Coordinates of C-alpha atoms in Angstrom, one line a residue:
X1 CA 0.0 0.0 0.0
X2 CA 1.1 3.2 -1.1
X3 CA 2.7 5.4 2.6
X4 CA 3.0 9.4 2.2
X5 CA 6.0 10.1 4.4
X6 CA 8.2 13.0 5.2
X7 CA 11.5 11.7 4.6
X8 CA 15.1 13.0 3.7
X9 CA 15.5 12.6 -0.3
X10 CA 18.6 10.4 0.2
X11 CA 16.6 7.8 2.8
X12 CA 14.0 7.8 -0.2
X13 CA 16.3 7.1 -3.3
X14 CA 18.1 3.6 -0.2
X15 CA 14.0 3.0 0.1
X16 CA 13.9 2.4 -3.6
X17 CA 17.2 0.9 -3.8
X18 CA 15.7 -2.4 -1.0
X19 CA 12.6 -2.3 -2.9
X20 CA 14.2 -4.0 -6.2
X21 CA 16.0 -6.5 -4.0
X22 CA 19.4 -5.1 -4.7
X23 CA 21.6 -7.9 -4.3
X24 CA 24.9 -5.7 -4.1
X25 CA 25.5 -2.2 -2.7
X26 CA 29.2 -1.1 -3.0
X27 CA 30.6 2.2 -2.2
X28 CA 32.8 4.7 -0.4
X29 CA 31.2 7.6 1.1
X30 CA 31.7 11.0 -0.3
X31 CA 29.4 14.4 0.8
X32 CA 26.9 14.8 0.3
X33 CA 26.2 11.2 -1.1
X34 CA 27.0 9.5 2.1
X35 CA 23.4 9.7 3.3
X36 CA 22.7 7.3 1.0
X37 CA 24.6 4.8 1.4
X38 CA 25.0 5.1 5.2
X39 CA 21.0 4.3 5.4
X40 CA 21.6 1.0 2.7
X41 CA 24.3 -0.1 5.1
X42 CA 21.7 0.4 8.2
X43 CA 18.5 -1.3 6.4
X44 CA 21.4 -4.8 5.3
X45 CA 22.8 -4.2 9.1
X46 CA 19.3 -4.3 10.4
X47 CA 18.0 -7.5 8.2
X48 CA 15.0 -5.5 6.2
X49 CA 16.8 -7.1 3.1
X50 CA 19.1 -9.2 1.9
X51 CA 22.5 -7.9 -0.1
X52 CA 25.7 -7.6 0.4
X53 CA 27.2 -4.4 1.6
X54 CA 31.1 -4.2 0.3
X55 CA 33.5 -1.5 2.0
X56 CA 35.9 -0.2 -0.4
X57 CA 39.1 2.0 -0.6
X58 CA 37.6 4.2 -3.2
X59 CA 35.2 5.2 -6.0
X60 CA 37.3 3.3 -8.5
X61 CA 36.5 0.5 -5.9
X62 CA 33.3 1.0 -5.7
X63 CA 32.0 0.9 -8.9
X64 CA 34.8 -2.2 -9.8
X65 CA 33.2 -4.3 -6.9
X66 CA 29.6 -3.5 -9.4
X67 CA 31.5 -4.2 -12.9
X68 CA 32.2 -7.8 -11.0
X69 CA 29.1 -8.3 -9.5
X70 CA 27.0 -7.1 -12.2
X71 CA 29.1 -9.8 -14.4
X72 CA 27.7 -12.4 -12.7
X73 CA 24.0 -11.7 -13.1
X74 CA 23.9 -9.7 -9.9
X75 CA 21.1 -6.7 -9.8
X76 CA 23.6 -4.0 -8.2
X77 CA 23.8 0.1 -6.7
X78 CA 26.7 2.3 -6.6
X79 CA 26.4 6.3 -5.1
X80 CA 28.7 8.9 -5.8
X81 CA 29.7 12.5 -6.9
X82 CA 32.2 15.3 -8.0
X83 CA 35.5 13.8 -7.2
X84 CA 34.4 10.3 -6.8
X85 CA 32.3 10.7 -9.9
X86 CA 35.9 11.9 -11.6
X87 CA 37.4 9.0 -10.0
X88 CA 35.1 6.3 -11.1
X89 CA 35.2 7.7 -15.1
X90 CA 38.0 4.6 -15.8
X91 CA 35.6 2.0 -14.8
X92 CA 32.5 4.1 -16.4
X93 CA 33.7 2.8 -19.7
X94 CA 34.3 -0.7 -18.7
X95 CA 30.5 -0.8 -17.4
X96 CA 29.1 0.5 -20.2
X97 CA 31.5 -1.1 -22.4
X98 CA 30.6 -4.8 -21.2
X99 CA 26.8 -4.0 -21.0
X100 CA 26.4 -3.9 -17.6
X101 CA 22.9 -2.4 -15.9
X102 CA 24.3 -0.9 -12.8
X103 CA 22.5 2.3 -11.0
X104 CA 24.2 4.7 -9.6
X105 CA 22.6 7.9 -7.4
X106 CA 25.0 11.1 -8.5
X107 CA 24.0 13.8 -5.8
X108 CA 25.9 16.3 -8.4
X109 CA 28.4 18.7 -6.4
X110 CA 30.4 21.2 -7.9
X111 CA 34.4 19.8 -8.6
X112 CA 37.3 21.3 -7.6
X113 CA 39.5 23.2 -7.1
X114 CA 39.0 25.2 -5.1
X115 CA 37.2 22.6 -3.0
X116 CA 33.2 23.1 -2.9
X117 CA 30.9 20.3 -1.4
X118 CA 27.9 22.3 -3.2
X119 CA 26.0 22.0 -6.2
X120 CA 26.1 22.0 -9.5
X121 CA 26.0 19.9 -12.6
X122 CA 29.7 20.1 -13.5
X123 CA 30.5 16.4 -12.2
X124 CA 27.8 14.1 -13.9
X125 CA 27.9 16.3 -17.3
X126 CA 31.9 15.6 -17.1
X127 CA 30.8 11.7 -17.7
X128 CA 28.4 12.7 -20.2
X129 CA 30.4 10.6 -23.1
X130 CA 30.7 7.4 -21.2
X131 CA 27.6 5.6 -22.7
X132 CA 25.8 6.0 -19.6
X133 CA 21.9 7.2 -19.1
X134 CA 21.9 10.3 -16.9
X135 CA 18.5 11.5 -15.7
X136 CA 18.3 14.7 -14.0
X137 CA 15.6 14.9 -11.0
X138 CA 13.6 17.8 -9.6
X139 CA 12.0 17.3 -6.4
X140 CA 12.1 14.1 -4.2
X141 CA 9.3 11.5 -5.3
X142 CA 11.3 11.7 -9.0
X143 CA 14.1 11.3 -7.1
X144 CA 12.3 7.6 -5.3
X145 CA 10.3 7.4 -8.6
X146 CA 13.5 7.4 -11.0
X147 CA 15.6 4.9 -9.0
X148 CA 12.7 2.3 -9.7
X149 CA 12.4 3.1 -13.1
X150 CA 16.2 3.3 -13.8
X151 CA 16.3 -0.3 -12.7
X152 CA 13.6 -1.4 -14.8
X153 CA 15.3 -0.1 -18.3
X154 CA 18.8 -0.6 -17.6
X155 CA 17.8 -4.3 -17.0
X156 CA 15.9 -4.3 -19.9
X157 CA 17.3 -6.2 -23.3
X158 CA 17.3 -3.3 -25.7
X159 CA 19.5 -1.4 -23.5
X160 CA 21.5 -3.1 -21.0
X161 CA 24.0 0.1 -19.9
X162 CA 24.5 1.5 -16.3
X163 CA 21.8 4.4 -15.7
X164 CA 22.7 7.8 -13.5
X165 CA 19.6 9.1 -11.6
X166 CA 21.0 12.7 -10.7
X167 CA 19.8 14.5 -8.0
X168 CA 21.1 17.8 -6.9
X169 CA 23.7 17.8 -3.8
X170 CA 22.2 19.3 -0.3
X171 CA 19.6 21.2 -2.2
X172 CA 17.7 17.5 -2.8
X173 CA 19.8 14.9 -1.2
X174 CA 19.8 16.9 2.4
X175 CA 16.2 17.6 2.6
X176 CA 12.8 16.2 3.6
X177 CA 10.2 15.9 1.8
X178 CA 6.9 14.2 1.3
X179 CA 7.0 11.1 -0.5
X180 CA 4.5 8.5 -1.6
X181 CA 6.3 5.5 -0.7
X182 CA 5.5 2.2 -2.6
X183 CA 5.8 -1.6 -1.0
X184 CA 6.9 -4.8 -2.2
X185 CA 3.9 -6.3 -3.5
X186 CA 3.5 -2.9 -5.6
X187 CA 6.3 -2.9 -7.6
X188 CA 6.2 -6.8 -8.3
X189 CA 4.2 -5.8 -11.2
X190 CA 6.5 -3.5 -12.2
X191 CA 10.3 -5.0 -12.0
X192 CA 11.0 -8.4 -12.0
X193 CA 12.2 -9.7 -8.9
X194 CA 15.8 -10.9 -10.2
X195 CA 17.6 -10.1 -12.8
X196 CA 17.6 -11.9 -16.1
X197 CA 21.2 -11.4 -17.9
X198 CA 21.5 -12.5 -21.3
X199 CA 25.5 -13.4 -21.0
X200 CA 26.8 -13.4 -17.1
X201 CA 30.1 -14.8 -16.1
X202 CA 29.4 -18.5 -14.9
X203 CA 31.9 -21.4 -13.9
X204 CA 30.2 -23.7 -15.3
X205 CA 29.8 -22.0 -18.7
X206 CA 32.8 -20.2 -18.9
X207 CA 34.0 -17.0 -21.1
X208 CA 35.6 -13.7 -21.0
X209 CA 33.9 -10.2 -20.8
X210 CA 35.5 -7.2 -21.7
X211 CA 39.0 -8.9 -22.7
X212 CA 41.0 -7.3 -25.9
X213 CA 38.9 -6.0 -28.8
X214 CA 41.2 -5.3 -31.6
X215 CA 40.6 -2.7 -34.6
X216 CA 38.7 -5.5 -36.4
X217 CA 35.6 -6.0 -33.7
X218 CA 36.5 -2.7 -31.5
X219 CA 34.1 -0.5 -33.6
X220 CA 31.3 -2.2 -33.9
X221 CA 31.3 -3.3 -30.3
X222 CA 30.9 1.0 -29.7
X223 CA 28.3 1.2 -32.4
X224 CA 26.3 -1.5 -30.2
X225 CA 26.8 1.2 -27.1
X226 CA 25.2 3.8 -29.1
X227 CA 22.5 1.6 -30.5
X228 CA 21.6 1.0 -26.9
X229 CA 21.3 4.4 -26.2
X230 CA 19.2 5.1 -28.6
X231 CA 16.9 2.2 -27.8
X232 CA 16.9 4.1 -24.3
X233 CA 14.6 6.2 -25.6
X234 CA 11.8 4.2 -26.0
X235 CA 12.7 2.3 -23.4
X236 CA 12.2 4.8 -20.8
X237 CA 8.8 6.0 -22.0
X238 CA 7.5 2.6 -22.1
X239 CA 8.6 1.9 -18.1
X240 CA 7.5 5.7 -17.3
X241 CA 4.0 5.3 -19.0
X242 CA 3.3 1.4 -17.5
X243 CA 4.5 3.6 -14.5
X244 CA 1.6 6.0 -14.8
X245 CA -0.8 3.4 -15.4
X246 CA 0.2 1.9 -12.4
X247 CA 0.8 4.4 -9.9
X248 CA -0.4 7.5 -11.2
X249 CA 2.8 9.9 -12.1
X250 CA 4.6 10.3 -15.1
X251 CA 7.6 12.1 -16.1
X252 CA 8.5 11.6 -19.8
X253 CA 11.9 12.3 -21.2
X254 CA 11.4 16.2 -20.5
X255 CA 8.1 18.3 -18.6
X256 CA 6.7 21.5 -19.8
X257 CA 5.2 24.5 -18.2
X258 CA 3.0 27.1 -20.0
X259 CA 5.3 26.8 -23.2
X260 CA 1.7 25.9 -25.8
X261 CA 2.1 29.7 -26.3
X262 CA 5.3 31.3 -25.2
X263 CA 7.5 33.6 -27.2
X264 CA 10.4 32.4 -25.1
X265 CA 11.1 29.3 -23.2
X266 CA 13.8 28.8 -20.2
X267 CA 15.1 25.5 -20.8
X268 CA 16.3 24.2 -17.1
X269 CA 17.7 21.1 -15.0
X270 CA 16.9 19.2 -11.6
X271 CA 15.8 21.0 -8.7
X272 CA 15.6 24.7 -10.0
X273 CA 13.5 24.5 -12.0
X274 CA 10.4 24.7 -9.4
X275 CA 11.9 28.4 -9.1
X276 CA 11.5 29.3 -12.6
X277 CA 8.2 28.1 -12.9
X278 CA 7.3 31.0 -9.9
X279 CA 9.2 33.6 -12.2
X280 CA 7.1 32.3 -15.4
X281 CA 3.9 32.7 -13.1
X282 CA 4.8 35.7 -12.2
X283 CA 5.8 37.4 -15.5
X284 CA 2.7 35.6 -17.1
X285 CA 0.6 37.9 -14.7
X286 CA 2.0 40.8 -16.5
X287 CA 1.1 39.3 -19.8
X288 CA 4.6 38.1 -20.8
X289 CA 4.3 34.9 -23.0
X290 CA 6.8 32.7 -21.3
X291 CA 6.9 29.1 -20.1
X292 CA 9.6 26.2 -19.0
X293 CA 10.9 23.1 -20.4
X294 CA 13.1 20.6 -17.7
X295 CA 15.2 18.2 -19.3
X296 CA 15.0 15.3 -17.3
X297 CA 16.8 12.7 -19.3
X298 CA 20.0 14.3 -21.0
X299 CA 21.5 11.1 -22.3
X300 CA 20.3 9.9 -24.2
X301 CA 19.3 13.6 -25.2
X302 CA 16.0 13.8 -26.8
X303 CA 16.5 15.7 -30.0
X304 CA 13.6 15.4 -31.8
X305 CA 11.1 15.7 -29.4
X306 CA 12.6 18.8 -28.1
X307 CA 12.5 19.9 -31.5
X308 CA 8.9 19.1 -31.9
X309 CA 8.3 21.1 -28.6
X310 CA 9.2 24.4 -28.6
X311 CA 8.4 25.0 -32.5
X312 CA 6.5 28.1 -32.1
X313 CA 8.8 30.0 -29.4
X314 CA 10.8 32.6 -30.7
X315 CA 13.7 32.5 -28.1
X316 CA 14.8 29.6 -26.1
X317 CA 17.0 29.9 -23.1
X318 CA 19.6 27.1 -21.5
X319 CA 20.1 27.8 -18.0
X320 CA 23.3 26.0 -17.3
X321 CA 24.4 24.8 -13.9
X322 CA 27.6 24.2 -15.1
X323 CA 30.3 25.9 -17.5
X324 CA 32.2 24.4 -20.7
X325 CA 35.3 26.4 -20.5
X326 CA 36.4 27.1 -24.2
X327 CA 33.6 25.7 -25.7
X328 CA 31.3 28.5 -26.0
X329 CA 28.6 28.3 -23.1
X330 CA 27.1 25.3 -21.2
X331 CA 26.7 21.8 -21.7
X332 CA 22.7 22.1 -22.2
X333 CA 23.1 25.7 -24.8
X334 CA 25.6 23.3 -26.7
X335 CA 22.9 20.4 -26.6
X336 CA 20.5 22.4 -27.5
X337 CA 21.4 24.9 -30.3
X338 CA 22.8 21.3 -32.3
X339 CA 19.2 20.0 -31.8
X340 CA 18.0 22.5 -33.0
X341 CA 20.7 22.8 -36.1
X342 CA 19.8 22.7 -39.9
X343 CA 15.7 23.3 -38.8
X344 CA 13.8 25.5 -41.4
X345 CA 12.2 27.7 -38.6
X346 CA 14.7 27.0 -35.9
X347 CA 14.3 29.8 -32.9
X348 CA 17.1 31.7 -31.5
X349 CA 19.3 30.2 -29.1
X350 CA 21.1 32.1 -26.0
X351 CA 22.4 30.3 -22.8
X352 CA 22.8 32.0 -19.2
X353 CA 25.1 30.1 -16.5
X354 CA 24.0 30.3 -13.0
X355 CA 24.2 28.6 -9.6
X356 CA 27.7 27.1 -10.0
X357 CA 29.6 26.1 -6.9
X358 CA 26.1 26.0 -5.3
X359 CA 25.1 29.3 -5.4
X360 CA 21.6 30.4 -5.0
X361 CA 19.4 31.2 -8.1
X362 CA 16.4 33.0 -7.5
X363 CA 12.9 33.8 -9.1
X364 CA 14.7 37.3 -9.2
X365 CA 17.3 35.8 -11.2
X366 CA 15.1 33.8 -13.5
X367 CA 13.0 36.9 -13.8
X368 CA 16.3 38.7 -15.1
X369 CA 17.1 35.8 -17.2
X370 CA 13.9 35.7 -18.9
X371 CA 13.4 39.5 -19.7
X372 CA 16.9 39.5 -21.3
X373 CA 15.3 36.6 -23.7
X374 CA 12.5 38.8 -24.0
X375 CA 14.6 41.2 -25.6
X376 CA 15.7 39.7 -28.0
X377 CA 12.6 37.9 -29.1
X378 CA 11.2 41.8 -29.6
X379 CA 13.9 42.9 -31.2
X380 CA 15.6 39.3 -33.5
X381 CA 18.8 40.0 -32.3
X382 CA 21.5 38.4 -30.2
X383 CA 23.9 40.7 -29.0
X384 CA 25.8 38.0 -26.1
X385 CA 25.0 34.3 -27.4
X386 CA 25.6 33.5 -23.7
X387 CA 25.6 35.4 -20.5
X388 CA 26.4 34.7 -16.2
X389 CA 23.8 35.0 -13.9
X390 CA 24.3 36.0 -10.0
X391 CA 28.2 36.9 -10.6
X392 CA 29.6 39.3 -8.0
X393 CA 31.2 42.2 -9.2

């Protein structure tokens, strides 16, 4: 039976993680991911289910003790972030790479140096390459929500590669919130009880995994990765609408506010995005056509159904929590001006940086953002293609 709790985010994502039946938890504790794994290791200490915890010596470690376990046909969790994250991109590759379904919670914090134990994106987006699914959450019952789901498709045939459910450090992970918790006999409909590997490392049918691949099978073995990406894709709407039918919410690859008619759209991810909703509210109430679009799954990035949804807009805006130094912008104005690339009646594109290092950004802020795209949807013209938001003087 479905229990509406108040509960710190972290507790809820370990909630979801002894729900599936994890048989394998392996990690080492870094803030503000600890929470985490601290309440897996209390819930195995405390009997409520059954997996083995492993203590490691690092990130590397961690996710290594998964690659093995995960091998064998085990259904395993990994948690992480910013230097660990950085730390673990070795073994990243080798996950994807052998077509393992691991899960890992990424409770993003900025990297350093300088050293900074808050948020932003800057750490997950660094592993954006490494044929992993990242999902970005906003608020906490995505956050319990998308740590079922992300077992269910990783597991899944068509896509079999490790799956990041990213939820923002402190500003998520630290909190409490109400949750609708589900229970076991729920989501027995939903995820099958064990996992059911195609190929897993057995001694009595014995063969290698992830050995030498030379130039004559190496290629095609990486065109495989990207063809499970993009089965991703339909994978993920299929678990998030037999989701919906089941338990009432759905999510979809991206959600959009009050963008049927805008002139501009703020393009956002996780947790912030509740604050520029306000600002949209607020700026609609003085007749200002804007809306929001949240990018909840960035890899595998939905292009064409971004595409399909802002047609209309005039102006779109990336609001980047993190910063491509070099390269022009943010990760999500980069991602998005190629989506948009070689469309007949492609909209403008401008990008605004904000919140890096975990600094606050306000409905003031979004307000500011989305008058400076107003701008230039009045006027056609883009005089900075990208901008900082909330930078001291």
């Amino acid at each position: 039976m479905t229990k509406r709790v108040g509960i710190e985010v972290s507790a809820a994502v370990a909630e979801a993680v002894k729900l599936v039946d994890v048989d394998v938890v392996s990690a080492y504790p870094i803030t503000p991911q600890t929470h985490i794994v601290e309440r897996l290791a209390e819930l195995i200490a405390n009997g409520e289910f059954d997996a083995e915890y492993i203590n490691v010596e690092s990130e590397h470690s961690a996710l290594s003790a998964c690659v093995g376990a995960s091998a064998t046909g085990a259904r395993t969790f990994t948690a992480t972030n910013s230097q660990g994250l950085a730390l673990m991109h070795e073994i990243l590759y080798v996950a994807s790479g052998c077509r393992l379904p691991i899960v890992l919670a990424i409770t993003n914090r900025a990297v350093s140096a300088p050293i900074n134990i808050w948020c932003d994106h800057q750490d997950s987006l660094g592993e954006r390459d490494t044929g992993c699914i990242q999902l970005y959450v906003e608020d906490g019952q995505e956050a319990f929500d998308s740590t079922l789901q992300a077992f269910r498709v990783a597991e899944d045939q068509r896509v079999l590669v490790p799956f990041m459910v990213c939820l923002d450090g402190f500003i998520l992970s630290h909190v409490i919130e109400s949750v609708d918790l589900l229970d076991e006999g729920e989501i027995k409909s939903f995820i099958k009880s064990k996992m059911e590997p195609k190929y897993r490392l057995d001694p009595d049918r014995p063969f290698s995994m992830g050995v030498l691949g030379g130039p004559d099978i190496y290629y095609e073995f990486r065109r495989q990765q990207e063809e499970a990406m993009r089965n991703a894709k339909k994978v993920i709407l299929e678990a998030d609408e037999e989701f919906s039918k089941l338990f009432g919410r759905r999510y979809g690859l991206f959600d959009s506010y009050r963008i049927e008619d805008a002139d501009v759209i703020l393009l956002t991810m996780g947790s912030m995005t509740g604050t520029a909703r306000v600002a949209v509210d607020r700026l609609r109430e003085r007749g200002k056509r804007v809306g929001v679009l949240k990018v909840r799954v960035f890899r595998p990035f939905p292009y064409e159904e971004i595409n399909a949804a802002v047609k209309g807009a005039k102006v779109l805006a990336a609001v980047d929590r993190n910063i491509e130094p070099g390269a022009y912008g943010g990760v999500l104005f980069t991602e998005l001006r190629s989506a948009l690339y070689g469309c007949e009646e492609k909209p403008h594109v401008i990008g605004f940086i904000a919140g890096l290092g975990g600094r606050d950004v306000s409905v003031s802020d979004f307000t500011t953002m989305a008058e400076k795209t107003l701008r230039v949807s009045e006027t056609g013209k883009v005089e900075r293609a990208y901008e900082f938001i909330g930078l001291r003087e």
